[in-house]
mmCIF file of C-alpha atoms in Angstrom:
data_model
loop_
_atom_site.group_PDB
_atom_site.id
_atom_site.type_symbol
_atom_site.label_atom_id
_atom_site.label_comp_id
_atom_site.label_asym_id
_atom_site.label_seq_id
_atom_site.Cartn_x
_atom_site.Cartn_y
_atom_site.Cartn_z
ATOM 1 C CA MET A 13 8.845 10.845 3.712
ATOM 2 C CA LYS A 14 8.265 7.236 4.682
ATOM 3 C CA THR A 15 8.273 5.166 1.494
ATOM 4 C CA LEU A 16 5.524 2.740 0.562
ATOM 5 C CA ALA A 17 6.640 -0.437 -1.172
ATOM 6 C CA LYS A 18 5.765 -1.147 -4.800
ATOM 7 C CA TYR A 19 3.015 -3.599 -3.877
ATOM 8 C CA SER A 20 0.718 -2.999 -0.931
ATOM 9 C CA PHE A 21 -2.597 -4.443 0.087
ATOM 10 C CA GLY A 22 -5.124 -3.046 2.542
ATOM 11 C CA VAL A 23 -6.886 -5.406 4.928
ATOM 12 C CA GLY A 24 -9.735 -4.470 7.231
ATOM 13 C CA ASP A 25 -10.242 -6.162 10.578
ATOM 14 C CA ARG A 26 -13.487 -4.858 12.057
ATOM 15 C CA PHE A 27 -13.044 -6.520 15.449
ATOM 16 C CA ALA A 28 -9.227 -6.699 15.637
ATOM 17 C CA HIS A 29 -9.070 -10.490 16.065
ATOM 18 C CA GLU A 30 -7.761 -11.702 12.695
ATOM 19 C CA ALA A 31 -4.460 -9.922 12.162
ATOM 20 C CA GLU A 32 -2.423 -13.120 12.502
ATOM 21 C CA ALA A 33 -4.676 -15.001 10.084
ATOM 22 C CA GLN A 34 -4.468 -12.105 7.639
ATOM 23 C CA LEU A 35 -0.687 -11.943 7.926
ATOM 24 C CA ALA A 36 -0.442 -15.680 7.230
ATOM 25 C CA ALA A 37 -1.741 -14.992 3.710
ATOM 26 C CA PHE A 38 1.095 -12.536 3.066
ATOM 27 C CA GLU A 39 3.561 -15.095 4.400
ATOM 28 C CA LYS A 40 2.316 -17.656 1.869
ATOM 29 C CA LEU A 41 2.931 -15.123 -0.893
ATOM 30 C CA ALA A 42 6.363 -14.201 0.473
ATOM 31 C CA ALA A 43 7.310 -17.890 0.368
ATOM 32 C CA GLN A 44 7.001 -17.533 -3.419
ATOM 33 C CA ASP A 45 9.350 -14.509 -3.363
ATOM 34 C CA VAL A 46 6.543 -11.998 -3.873
ATOM 35 C CA ILE A 47 6.595 -9.403 -1.110
ATOM 36 C CA VAL A 48 3.447 -7.370 -0.591
ATOM 37 C CA SER A 49 3.146 -4.964 2.326
ATOM 38 C CA PRO A 50 0.039 -5.485 4.477
ATOM 39 C CA VAL A 51 -1.745 -2.266 5.393
ATOM 40 C CA TRP A 52 -4.329 -2.578 8.151
ATOM 41 C CA ASN A 53 -7.092 -0.056 7.507
ATOM 42 C CA LYS A 54 -10.105 1.130 9.475
ATOM 43 C CA SER A 55 -12.079 4.321 8.985
ATOM 44 C CA ASN A 56 -13.471 6.697 11.564
ATOM 45 C CA ARG A 57 -16.960 5.607 10.499
ATOM 46 C CA GLU A 58 -16.130 1.958 11.174
ATOM 47 C CA HIS A 59 -14.643 2.795 14.571
ATOM 48 C CA THR A 60 -17.823 4.707 15.401
ATOM 49 C CA PHE A 61 -20.071 1.834 14.339
ATOM 50 C CA VAL A 62 -18.071 -0.789 16.236
ATOM 51 C CA GLY A 63 -17.223 1.333 19.274
ATOM 52 C CA SER A 64 -13.466 0.881 18.897
ATOM 53 C CA GLU A 65 -10.602 3.385 18.958
ATOM 54 C CA PRO A 66 -7.810 3.880 16.375
ATOM 55 C CA PRO A 67 -5.003 2.524 18.630
ATOM 56 C CA SER A 68 -6.693 -0.905 18.591
ATOM 57 C CA VAL A 69 -5.721 -1.382 14.940
ATOM 58 C CA MET A 70 -2.049 -0.690 15.605
ATOM 59 C CA ALA A 71 -2.085 -2.915 18.691
ATOM 60 C CA ALA A 72 -3.553 -5.883 16.840
ATOM 61 C CA ALA A 73 -1.266 -5.462 13.828
ATOM 62 C CA LYS A 74 1.871 -5.070 15.958
ATOM 63 C CA ALA A 75 0.999 -8.138 18.024
ATOM 64 C CA ALA A 76 0.605 -10.195 14.854
ATOM 65 C CA ILE A 77 3.879 -8.911 13.396
ATOM 66 C CA GLU A 78 5.762 -9.789 16.554
ATOM 67 C CA SER A 79 4.052 -13.159 17.019
ATOM 68 C CA ARG A 80 4.709 -14.358 13.488
ATOM 69 C CA GLY A 81 8.086 -12.674 12.997
ATOM 70 C CA TRP A 82 7.155 -10.757 9.816
ATOM 71 C CA SER A 83 10.351 -8.997 8.707
ATOM 72 C CA HIS A 84 9.021 -6.922 5.819
ATOM 73 C CA ASP A 85 7.196 -3.588 5.702
ATOM 74 C CA TRP A 86 3.738 -3.161 7.156
ATOM 75 C CA HIS A 87 1.538 -0.162 7.830
ATOM 76 C CA VAL A 88 -1.592 1.085 9.579
ATOM 77 C CA ASP A 89 -3.979 3.220 7.527
ATOM 78 C CA ALA A 90 -6.072 6.066 8.927
ATOM 79 C CA ASP A 91 -8.720 5.357 6.351
ATOM 80 C CA HIS A 92 -10.828 8.142 4.802
ATOM 81 C CA ILE A 93 -9.870 10.865 7.246
ATOM 82 C CA GLY A 94 -10.282 14.639 7.153
ATOM 83 C CA LEU A 95 -9.262 17.492 9.436
ATOM 84 C CA LYS A 96 -12.190 16.821 11.765
ATOM 85 C CA THR A 97 -11.373 13.137 12.258
ATOM 86 C CA VAL A 98 -7.613 12.711 11.907
ATOM 87 C CA ASP A 99 -6.320 13.595 15.389
ATOM 88 C CA PRO A 100 -7.014 10.231 17.113
ATOM 89 C CA PHE A 101 -5.194 8.453 14.276
ATOM 90 C CA LEU A 102 -1.985 10.479 14.424
ATOM 91 C CA PRO A 103 -0.108 8.502 17.112
ATOM 92 C CA CYS A 104 -1.037 5.078 15.733
ATOM 93 C CA SER A 105 -1.002 5.381 11.924
ATOM 94 C CA ASP A 106 1.662 5.963 9.304
ATOM 95 C CA PHE A 107 -0.540 5.678 6.204
ATOM 96 C CA PHE A 108 -3.205 8.361 5.764
ATOM 97 C CA THR A 109 -6.011 8.067 3.222
ATOM 98 C CA ILE A 110 -6.961 11.719 2.746
ATOM 99 C CA ASP A 111 -10.595 11.871 1.684
ATOM 100 C CA VAL A 112 -11.648 15.067 -0.091
ATOM 101 C CA ALA A 113 -14.863 13.849 -1.699
ATOM 102 C CA ASP A 114 -16.956 16.533 -0.010
ATOM 103 C CA SER A 115 -14.917 19.265 -1.704
ATOM 104 C CA ILE A 116 -15.228 17.863 -5.216
ATOM 105 C CA GLY A 117 -17.422 20.270 -7.156
ATOM 106 C CA LYS A 118 -16.826 23.139 -4.744
ATOM 107 C CA ALA A 119 -15.737 25.999 -7.005
ATOM 108 C CA PRO A 120 -12.391 27.655 -6.263
ATOM 109 C CA SER A 121 -12.004 31.421 -6.373
ATOM 110 C CA ASP A 122 -11.895 32.955 -9.837
ATOM 111 C CA ALA A 123 -8.367 34.153 -9.109
ATOM 112 C CA ASP A 124 -7.126 30.684 -8.178
ATOM 113 C CA LEU A 125 -8.789 29.123 -11.210
ATOM 114 C CA ASP A 126 -7.407 31.767 -13.575
ATOM 115 C CA ALA A 127 -3.921 31.360 -12.112
ATOM 116 C CA PHE A 128 -3.997 27.576 -12.544
ATOM 117 C CA VAL A 129 -5.139 27.794 -16.168
ATOM 118 C CA ALA A 130 -2.525 30.453 -16.941
ATOM 119 C CA LYS A 131 0.269 28.486 -15.267
ATOM 120 C CA HIS A 132 -0.388 25.237 -17.086
ATOM 121 C CA GLY A 133 -0.588 26.024 -20.749
ATOM 122 C CA GLU A 134 1.481 22.891 -21.337
ATOM 123 C CA LEU A 135 -1.635 20.835 -20.614
ATOM 124 C CA VAL A 136 -3.437 22.233 -23.631
ATOM 125 C CA GLY A 137 -3.101 20.335 -26.887
ATOM 126 C CA THR A 138 -2.531 16.736 -27.849
ATOM 127 C CA LEU A 139 -0.388 14.730 -25.445
ATOM 128 C CA GLU A 140 1.200 11.539 -26.759
ATOM 129 C CA LEU A 141 2.332 9.647 -23.680
ATOM 130 C CA ASP A 142 3.971 6.237 -23.561
ATOM 131 C CA GLY A 143 1.403 3.549 -22.853
ATOM 132 C CA LEU A 144 -1.718 5.493 -23.803
ATOM 133 C CA SER A 145 -4.357 3.749 -25.869
ATOM 134 C CA GLU A 146 -4.700 7.008 -27.816
ATOM 135 C CA PRO A 147 -3.347 10.555 -27.417
ATOM 136 C CA LEU A 148 -4.990 12.829 -24.850
ATOM 137 C CA THR A 149 -6.596 15.908 -26.316
ATOM 138 C CA ILE A 150 -7.099 18.665 -23.735
ATOM 139 C CA THR A 151 -8.421 22.158 -24.424
ATOM 140 C CA ALA A 152 -8.108 25.288 -22.297
ATOM 141 C CA ASP A 153 -11.815 24.937 -21.546
ATOM 142 C CA ASP A 154 -11.152 21.393 -20.296
ATOM 143 C CA VAL A 155 -8.465 22.644 -17.924
ATOM 144 C CA ARG A 156 -10.830 25.317 -16.603
ATOM 145 C CA ARG A 157 -13.742 22.885 -16.258
ATOM 146 C CA VAL A 158 -11.691 20.252 -14.437
ATOM 147 C CA GLY A 159 -10.026 22.901 -12.302
ATOM 148 C CA LYS A 160 -13.401 24.249 -11.272
ATOM 149 C CA GLN A 161 -14.440 20.730 -10.247
ATOM 150 C CA TYR A 162 -11.287 19.614 -8.417
ATOM 151 C CA LEU A 163 -9.007 22.516 -7.394
ATOM 152 C CA SER A 164 -10.753 23.021 -4.059
ATOM 153 C CA ALA A 165 -10.457 19.314 -3.312
ATOM 154 C CA CYS A 166 -6.735 19.389 -4.103
ATOM 155 C CA ALA A 167 -6.276 22.432 -1.873
ATOM 156 C CA GLU A 168 -8.075 20.614 0.941
ATOM 157 C CA ALA A 169 -5.848 17.556 0.452
ATOM 158 C CA ALA A 170 -2.816 19.811 0.813
ATOM 159 C CA GLU A 171 -4.205 21.380 3.988
ATOM 160 C CA ILE A 172 -4.878 17.984 5.549
ATOM 161 C CA TYR A 173 -1.477 16.632 4.508
ATOM 162 C CA ARG A 174 0.363 19.643 5.978
ATOM 163 C CA TYR A 175 -1.550 19.276 9.227
ATOM 164 C CA ILE A 176 -0.578 15.592 9.482
ATOM 165 C CA ALA A 177 3.047 16.243 8.530
ATOM 166 C CA ASP A 178 3.363 19.120 11.001
ATOM 167 C CA LYS A 179 1.946 17.033 13.841
ATOM 168 C CA LYS A 180 3.666 13.742 13.056
ATOM 169 C CA GLY A 181 6.698 14.658 10.977
ATOM 170 C CA ALA A 182 6.815 14.245 7.220
ATOM 171 C CA ASP A 183 9.300 11.364 7.540
ATOM 172 C CA GLU A 184 6.626 9.304 9.285
ATOM 173 C CA VAL A 185 3.807 9.839 6.777
ATOM 174 C CA ILE A 186 2.594 7.949 3.705
ATOM 175 C CA ALA A 187 -0.069 10.005 1.942
ATOM 176 C CA GLU A 188 -2.871 8.728 -0.231
ATOM 177 C CA VAL A 189 -5.448 11.029 -1.816
ATOM 178 C CA SER A 190 -8.889 9.531 -2.308
ATOM 179 C CA MET A 191 -11.146 10.877 -5.042
ATOM 180 C CA ASP A 192 -13.277 7.756 -5.402
ATOM 181 C CA GLU A 193 -16.303 8.528 -3.237
ATOM 182 C CA THR A 194 -18.061 10.695 -5.780
ATOM 183 C CA ASP A 195 -20.740 10.162 -8.409
ATOM 184 C CA ALA A 196 -18.724 10.506 -11.617
ATOM 185 C CA PRO A 197 -15.503 8.654 -12.516
ATOM 186 C CA GLN A 198 -12.411 10.662 -13.366
ATOM 187 C CA THR A 199 -11.138 10.260 -16.917
ATOM 188 C CA PRO A 200 -7.385 9.986 -17.592
ATOM 189 C CA PRO A 201 -7.177 13.666 -18.705
ATOM 190 C CA GLU A 202 -8.967 14.676 -15.515
ATOM 191 C CA LEU A 203 -6.586 12.545 -13.443
ATOM 192 C CA LEU A 204 -3.630 14.313 -15.047
ATOM 193 C CA ILE A 205 -5.025 17.747 -14.192
ATOM 194 C CA ILE A 206 -5.728 16.615 -10.621
ATOM 195 C CA LEU A 207 -2.156 15.348 -10.240
ATOM 196 C CA VAL A 208 -0.798 18.636 -11.567
ATOM 197 C CA ALA A 209 -2.871 20.529 -9.002
ATOM 198 C CA LEU A 210 -1.625 18.295 -6.182
ATOM 199 C CA ALA A 211 1.946 18.802 -7.367
ATOM 200 C CA ASP A 212 1.396 22.580 -7.301
ATOM 201 C CA HIS A 213 0.446 22.207 -3.635
ATOM 202 C CA ASN A 214 3.539 20.073 -2.929
ATOM 203 C CA VAL A 215 1.516 17.074 -1.753
ATOM 204 C CA PRO A 216 3.918 14.085 -1.831
ATOM 205 C CA LEU A 217 1.189 11.540 -2.438
ATOM 206 C CA GLN A 218 2.340 7.967 -2.960
ATOM 207 C CA THR A 219 -1.024 6.553 -3.980
ATOM 208 C CA ILE A 220 -4.104 8.075 -5.558
ATOM 209 C CA ALA A 221 -7.544 6.496 -5.560
ATOM 210 C CA PRO A 222 -9.620 7.724 -8.492
ATOM 211 C CA LYS A 223 -13.139 6.614 -9.167
ATOM 212 C CA PHE A 224 -13.127 4.151 -12.057
ATOM 213 C CA THR A 225 -15.902 3.421 -14.504
ATOM 214 C CA GLY A 226 -18.314 0.685 -13.395
ATOM 215 C CA ARG A 227 -19.734 -0.476 -10.093
ATOM 216 C CA PHE A 228 -17.370 -1.292 -7.209
ATOM 217 C CA ASN A 229 -19.897 -2.770 -4.818
ATOM 218 C CA LYS A 230 -18.857 -4.002 -1.392
ATOM 219 C CA GLY A 231 -17.769 -7.621 -1.229
ATOM 220 C CA VAL A 232 -18.847 -8.727 -4.718
ATOM 221 C CA ASP A 233 -17.347 -8.740 -8.190
ATOM 222 C CA TYR A 234 -17.002 -5.755 -10.519
ATOM 223 C CA VAL A 235 -20.045 -4.793 -12.572
ATOM 224 C CA GLY A 236 -19.162 -3.004 -15.791
ATOM 225 C CA ASP A 237 -17.360 -3.098 -19.109
ATOM 226 C CA LEU A 238 -14.057 -4.944 -18.629
ATOM 227 C CA THR A 239 -12.643 -3.608 -21.903
ATOM 228 C CA GLN A 240 -13.376 -0.048 -20.812
ATOM 229 C CA PHE A 241 -11.822 -0.644 -17.394
ATOM 230 C CA GLU A 242 -8.685 -2.096 -18.973
ATOM 231 C CA LYS A 243 -8.306 0.942 -21.235
ATOM 232 C CA GLU A 244 -8.929 3.340 -18.359
ATOM 233 C CA PHE A 245 -6.570 1.575 -15.945
ATOM 234 C CA ASN A 246 -3.722 1.425 -18.463
ATOM 235 C CA ASP A 247 -4.239 5.052 -19.492
ATOM 236 C CA ASP A 248 -4.193 6.089 -15.826
ATOM 237 C CA LEU A 249 -0.852 4.304 -15.403
ATOM 238 C CA ALA A 250 0.536 6.263 -18.365
ATOM 239 C CA VAL A 251 -0.761 9.523 -16.908
ATOM 240 C CA ILE A 252 0.841 8.799 -13.529
ATOM 241 C CA ALA A 253 4.195 7.937 -15.111
ATOM 242 C CA HIS A 254 4.089 11.221 -17.034
ATOM 243 C CA ALA A 255 3.087 13.263 -13.989
ATOM 244 C CA VAL A 256 5.940 11.796 -11.942
ATOM 245 C CA LYS A 257 8.497 12.823 -14.571
ATOM 246 C CA ALA A 258 7.006 16.190 -15.503
ATOM 247 C CA TYR A 259 5.836 17.520 -12.142
ATOM 248 C CA GLY A 260 8.168 16.048 -9.547
ATOM 249 C CA LEU A 261 5.704 13.766 -7.805
ATOM 250 C CA PRO A 262 7.155 10.801 -5.850
ATOM 251 C CA GLU A 263 8.662 8.165 -8.122
ATOM 252 C CA ASN A 264 6.703 5.391 -6.406
ATOM 253 C CA LEU A 265 3.293 7.051 -6.970
ATOM 254 C CA LYS A 266 0.784 4.348 -7.872
ATOM 255 C CA LEU A 267 -2.900 3.714 -8.364
ATOM 256 C CA SER A 268 -5.029 2.670 -5.427
ATOM 257 C CA VAL A 269 -8.126 0.586 -6.068
ATOM 258 C CA HIS A 270 -10.730 1.202 -3.385
ATOM 259 C CA SER A 271 -13.656 -1.131 -2.792
ATOM 260 C CA GLY A 272 -11.332 -3.656 -4.385
ATOM 261 C CA SER A 273 -12.835 -6.454 -2.351
ATOM 262 C CA ASP A 274 -13.588 -9.431 -4.546
ATOM 263 C CA LYS A 275 -13.155 -7.678 -7.894
ATOM 264 C CA PHE A 276 -11.999 -11.001 -9.275
ATOM 265 C CA SER A 277 -12.666 -10.162 -12.928
ATOM 266 C CA LEU A 278 -10.336 -7.148 -12.662
ATOM 267 C CA TYR A 279 -7.350 -8.943 -11.159
ATOM 268 C CA PRO A 280 -6.039 -10.406 -14.454
ATOM 269 C CA ILE A 281 -6.287 -6.957 -16.052
ATOM 270 C CA ILE A 282 -4.415 -5.301 -13.198
ATOM 271 C CA ARG A 283 -1.775 -8.056 -13.089
ATOM 272 C CA GLN A 284 -1.152 -7.817 -16.834
ATOM 273 C CA ALA A 285 -0.847 -4.033 -16.608
ATOM 274 C CA MET A 286 1.676 -4.305 -13.779
ATOM 275 C CA ASN A 287 3.697 -6.906 -15.663
ATOM 276 C CA ARG A 288 3.695 -4.793 -18.812
ATOM 277 C CA THR A 289 4.602 -1.472 -17.200
ATOM 278 C CA GLY A 290 6.440 -2.392 -14.021
ATOM 279 C CA ALA A 291 3.934 -0.297 -12.068
ATOM 280 C CA GLY A 292 2.931 -0.997 -8.502
ATOM 281 C CA VAL A 293 -0.547 -1.050 -7.006
ATOM 282 C CA HIS A 294 -2.370 -0.581 -3.731
ATOM 283 C CA LEU A 295 -5.604 -2.523 -3.326
ATOM 284 C CA LYS A 296 -7.964 -2.130 -0.398
ATOM 285 C CA THR A 297 -10.181 -5.075 0.515
ATOM 286 C CA ALA A 298 -12.479 -3.371 3.036
ATOM 287 C CA GLY A 299 -14.627 -5.744 5.109
ATOM 288 C CA THR A 300 -14.163 -9.194 3.635
ATOM 289 C CA THR A 301 -12.479 -10.481 6.801
ATOM 290 C CA TRP A 302 -15.646 -9.819 8.789
ATOM 291 C CA LEU A 303 -17.562 -11.957 6.295
ATOM 292 C CA GLU A 304 -15.033 -14.759 6.677
ATOM 293 C CA GLU A 305 -15.601 -14.627 10.426
ATOM 294 C CA ILE A 306 -19.319 -15.244 9.858
ATOM 295 C CA ILE A 307 -18.501 -18.077 7.440
ATOM 296 C CA GLY A 308 -16.153 -19.628 10.000
ATOM 297 C CA LEU A 309 -18.737 -19.416 12.769
ATOM 298 C CA ALA A 310 -21.315 -21.022 10.503
ATOM 299 C CA GLU A 311 -18.896 -23.835 9.624
ATOM 300 C CA ALA A 312 -18.265 -24.368 13.348
ATOM 301 C CA GLU A 313 -21.910 -25.414 13.799
ATOM 302 C CA GLY A 314 -23.426 -25.311 17.308
ATOM 303 C CA ASP A 315 -23.345 -21.965 19.052
ATOM 304 C CA GLY A 316 -21.303 -20.420 16.256
ATOM 305 C CA LEU A 317 -23.910 -21.271 13.651
ATOM 306 C CA ALA A 318 -26.698 -20.056 15.937
ATOM 307 C CA LEU A 319 -24.991 -16.675 16.340
ATOM 308 C CA ALA A 320 -24.342 -16.366 12.595
ATOM 309 C CA LYS A 321 -28.036 -16.978 11.912
ATOM 310 C CA GLU A 322 -29.025 -14.478 14.575
ATOM 311 C CA ILE A 323 -26.783 -11.825 13.034
ATOM 312 C CA TYR A 324 -28.288 -12.404 9.616
ATOM 313 C CA GLN A 325 -31.841 -12.223 10.959
ATOM 314 C CA THR A 326 -31.150 -8.907 12.688
ATOM 315 C CA ALA A 327 -29.588 -7.548 9.503
ATOM 316 C CA TYR A 328 -32.618 -8.722 7.536
ATOM 317 C CA ASP A 329 -34.987 -7.017 9.982
ATOM 318 C CA HIS A 330 -33.031 -3.723 9.773
ATOM 319 C CA VAL A 331 -32.049 -3.771 6.118
ATOM 320 C CA ASP A 332 -32.891 -0.096 5.466
ATOM 321 C CA GLU A 333 -30.890 1.131 8.450
ATOM 322 C CA PHE A 334 -27.771 -0.849 7.646
ATOM 323 C CA CYS A 335 -27.807 -0.259 3.906
ATOM 324 C CA ALA A 336 -28.384 3.517 3.977
ATOM 325 C CA PRO A 337 -24.760 4.580 4.681
ATOM 326 C CA TYR A 338 -23.520 2.337 1.856
ATOM 327 C CA ALA A 339 -26.258 2.915 -0.716
ATOM 328 C CA SER A 340 -23.824 4.005 -3.436
ATOM 329 C CA VAL A 341 -21.691 0.846 -3.166
ATOM 330 C CA ILE A 342 -24.213 -1.969 -2.803
ATOM 331 C CA ASP A 343 -26.882 -3.438 -5.076
ATOM 332 C CA ILE A 344 -29.101 -5.773 -3.089
ATOM 333 C CA ASP A 345 -32.044 -7.594 -4.645
ATOM 334 C CA ARG A 346 -34.356 -7.855 -1.673
ATOM 335 C CA SER A 347 -36.384 -10.569 -3.351
ATOM 336 C CA GLN A 348 -33.272 -12.745 -3.053
ATOM 337 C CA LEU A 349 -32.925 -12.303 0.719
ATOM 338 C CA PRO A 350 -34.175 -15.472 2.441
ATOM 339 C CA GLY A 351 -36.503 -15.149 5.405
ATOM 340 C CA ALA A 352 -36.227 -16.529 8.910
ATOM 341 C CA ASP A 353 -37.856 -19.894 8.204
ATOM 342 C CA THR A 354 -35.443 -20.665 5.384
ATOM 343 C CA VAL A 355 -32.345 -19.616 7.315
ATOM 344 C CA ALA A 356 -33.425 -21.559 10.400
ATOM 345 C CA GLY A 357 -33.177 -24.787 8.433
ATOM 346 C CA TRP A 358 -29.654 -24.233 7.110
ATOM 347 C CA SER A 359 -26.744 -26.389 8.203
ATOM 348 C CA GLY A 360 -23.407 -24.674 8.821
ATOM 349 C CA SER A 361 -22.022 -25.629 5.436
ATOM 350 C CA GLU A 362 -25.215 -24.483 3.712
ATOM 351 C CA MET A 363 -25.013 -21.047 5.319
ATOM 352 C CA ALA A 364 -21.305 -20.789 4.554
ATOM 353 C CA ASN A 365 -21.939 -21.618 0.894
ATOM 354 C CA VAL A 366 -24.544 -18.868 0.647
ATOM 355 C CA ILE A 367 -22.098 -16.237 1.951
ATOM 356 C CA ARG A 368 -18.726 -17.422 0.616
ATOM 357 C CA HIS A 369 -17.808 -15.675 -2.642
ATOM 358 C CA ASP A 370 -17.438 -18.758 -4.796
ATOM 359 C CA GLN A 371 -19.097 -17.919 -8.102
ATOM 360 C CA SER A 372 -19.024 -21.566 -9.173
ATOM 361 C CA CYS A 373 -21.231 -22.549 -6.223
ATOM 362 C CA PRO A 374 -24.969 -22.511 -7.058
ATOM 363 C CA SER A 375 -25.799 -21.572 -3.454
ATOM 364 C CA PHE A 376 -23.778 -18.337 -3.465
ATOM 365 C CA ASN A 377 -26.065 -15.358 -2.874
ATOM 366 C CA PRO A 378 -24.503 -11.929 -3.543
ATOM 367 C CA SER A 379 -27.441 -10.107 -1.963
ATOM 368 C CA VAL A 380 -26.974 -11.951 1.325
ATOM 369 C CA ARG A 381 -23.236 -11.323 1.172
ATOM 370 C CA GLN A 382 -23.672 -7.599 0.602
ATOM 371 C CA LEU A 383 -26.228 -7.258 3.373
ATOM 372 C CA LEU A 384 -23.954 -8.970 5.878
ATOM 373 C CA HIS A 385 -20.993 -6.929 4.623
ATOM 374 C CA VAL A 386 -22.633 -3.700 5.795
ATOM 375 C CA SER A 387 -24.221 -5.126 8.949
ATOM 376 C CA PHE A 388 -21.183 -5.531 11.181
ATOM 377 C CA LYS A 389 -22.867 -3.263 13.733
ATOM 378 C CA VAL A 390 -24.959 -6.281 14.723
ATOM 379 C CA ALA A 391 -21.857 -8.178 15.825
ATOM 380 C CA ALA A 392 -20.568 -5.048 17.547
ATOM 381 C CA LYS A 393 -23.799 -4.847 19.534
ATOM 382 C CA ALA A 394 -23.381 -8.477 20.550
ATOM 383 C CA GLY A 395 -20.065 -7.370 22.050
ATOM 384 C CA GLN A 396 -18.133 -9.920 24.076
ATOM 385 C CA ARG A 397 -20.484 -12.700 23.063
ATOM 386 C CA TYR A 398 -19.311 -12.276 19.477
ATOM 387 C CA THR A 399 -15.612 -11.866 20.246
ATOM 388 C CA ASP A 400 -15.679 -14.801 22.667
ATOM 389 C CA MET A 401 -17.156 -16.902 19.875
ATOM 390 C CA LEU A 402 -14.293 -15.824 17.591
ATOM 391 C CA LYS A 403 -11.783 -16.881 20.222
ATOM 392 C CA ALA A 404 -13.503 -20.217 20.785
ATOM 393 C CA ASN A 405 -13.411 -20.946 17.052
ATOM 394 C CA LYS A 406 -10.100 -19.265 16.259
ATOM 395 C CA GLU A 407 -8.716 -22.059 14.092
ATOM 396 C CA ILE A 408 -11.680 -22.545 11.765
ATOM 397 C CA VAL A 409 -12.304 -18.800 11.466
ATOM 398 C CA GLY A 410 -8.620 -18.087 10.855
ATOM 399 C CA THR A 411 -8.485 -20.712 8.124
ATOM 400 C CA GLN A 412 -11.309 -18.955 6.292
ATOM 401 C CA VAL A 413 -9.602 -15.557 6.642
ATOM 402 C CA THR A 414 -6.222 -16.750 5.370
ATOM 403 C CA LYS A 415 -7.697 -18.717 2.484
ATOM 404 C CA ASN A 416 -9.854 -15.812 1.370
ATOM 405 C CA ILE A 417 -7.036 -13.268 1.272
ATOM 406 C CA TYR A 418 -4.470 -15.575 -0.295
ATOM 407 C CA ASP A 419 -6.488 -17.755 -2.680
ATOM 408 C CA ARG A 420 -9.031 -15.209 -3.876
ATOM 409 C CA HIS A 421 -7.018 -11.987 -3.775
ATOM 410 C CA LEU A 422 -3.242 -12.102 -3.397
ATOM 411 C CA LYS A 423 -2.562 -15.157 -5.557
ATOM 412 C CA PRO A 424 -4.604 -14.103 -8.619
ATOM 413 C CA LEU A 425 -3.417 -10.512 -8.358
ATOM 414 C CA PHE A 426 0.302 -11.113 -7.869
ATOM 415 C CA VAL A 427 0.957 -14.684 -9.045
ATOM 416 C CA GLY A 428 -1.772 -15.551 -11.532
#
C-alpha cells in the first residue's frame, strides 16, 4: 500500500485557485524542520454544488507542487466517497475517505453477529492498555451491541476498499474509514471493536475518523467539555496502538479529526498527546480557504468588497436552503445575522473582521462565518466573475489563505 506520513493535513480548495497559497503554509512549517503532508480534499457533494470535476483537484495541486518545488509527500483525497460516487475519483486520487455513515445501525445477519462475538472472546473482560485513563471493561453483551451497530458499516468499508484497490491497485491507495457523520460519538471500547471488525475484513486503513464528544461545527471553535475530549482522544490513541499490535493493522494507523477547521481549543490537547505518545494525526480543515477568499476580496475594497457583500446578501436571503445540508454541523444564531442595510455600510476591513476567526476581535461574528462557510454555491453561481476577481486580487487573497493555515492551524498544532 502507499504509505501516509506521520503528520498529514487536509486542505479544501472549493474553486481550485489557492493551492499555491495553501502550500506556502506547509513550506513555512518545513523551514522549521516539521514536515506535514498536504492532502487536498473535495467531496462529491462539493463538486456537485460547485459544478467541478474530481480531476480539477489533482490538476491544481500538481501545478502548485511543480511551481513551488515541494519535494515532500502530498496527496489528493476523494473525500467521503462510497461505491456510487467513487469512480470519477479513481484516476486522480490516492487518498480515499471511505464514508460508511449510512450503514451505521444497519443490523448484520444473526450468523455474522454470532460469529464475530464467538471469534473475539479476548475482547471480553478488563483490558489494561498502556496510556488509558482507566481500564476498559467490555462485556459479551457490549461486543454484541456494538457489533450490531457497526458490523455492517465495517463490511461496507471493506467492500468499498476492495473495489478501489482492484481498480487502482492496492499500492496506489491510502484508505481512511470515516465514522464521524453519525449522531452518537464512539467511545474508546466501541472504537476498539470497530477496529477489530475492520481487521477481520483485512481493510488496511491508515486513518480512522471517529465521531468525538462535543460539537465540531464548520469553521468555528469546538463546543464541549475539553477535559472529556482530552480523555477520549488519549484513550483512542491507546486503543489504536493496541489494535495495531494485536490485530495486524498498519503500524502508521492514526486518528483523523474531521471538521477540524478552527478547533483552536483542541490543538494544544492534540499536540500534547502527540508529544507524549509519538502518535501521528490527520486533520481535515474543510472549507476555511473559501472563507479566506471572501476575507481577501473584502480587504481588496472596490469591486472585491462589492462582490463579497453581494455573496453575503444572497446567503442571508437563502439561509434555509444553504444551511439544510449542514444542519448537524452548524449552530447559527439568526438574530446575530446583520441585514442588508448594516452590511452595505461596512468598509473592507470591517467586513473582514466580522468573518475572520480572531476570537480576540470584538467584531468577529461566528454566525456570519458559519453561514458563509456553507454558502459557497453563491460564488459558484457567480462563475467566472468570482474566479476572475480571485485572479485580480491573487496576492491579497493568497496572503489571507497562507496566514490562516499556518498561523491558526499548522503552527499551534505542530509547533506550539
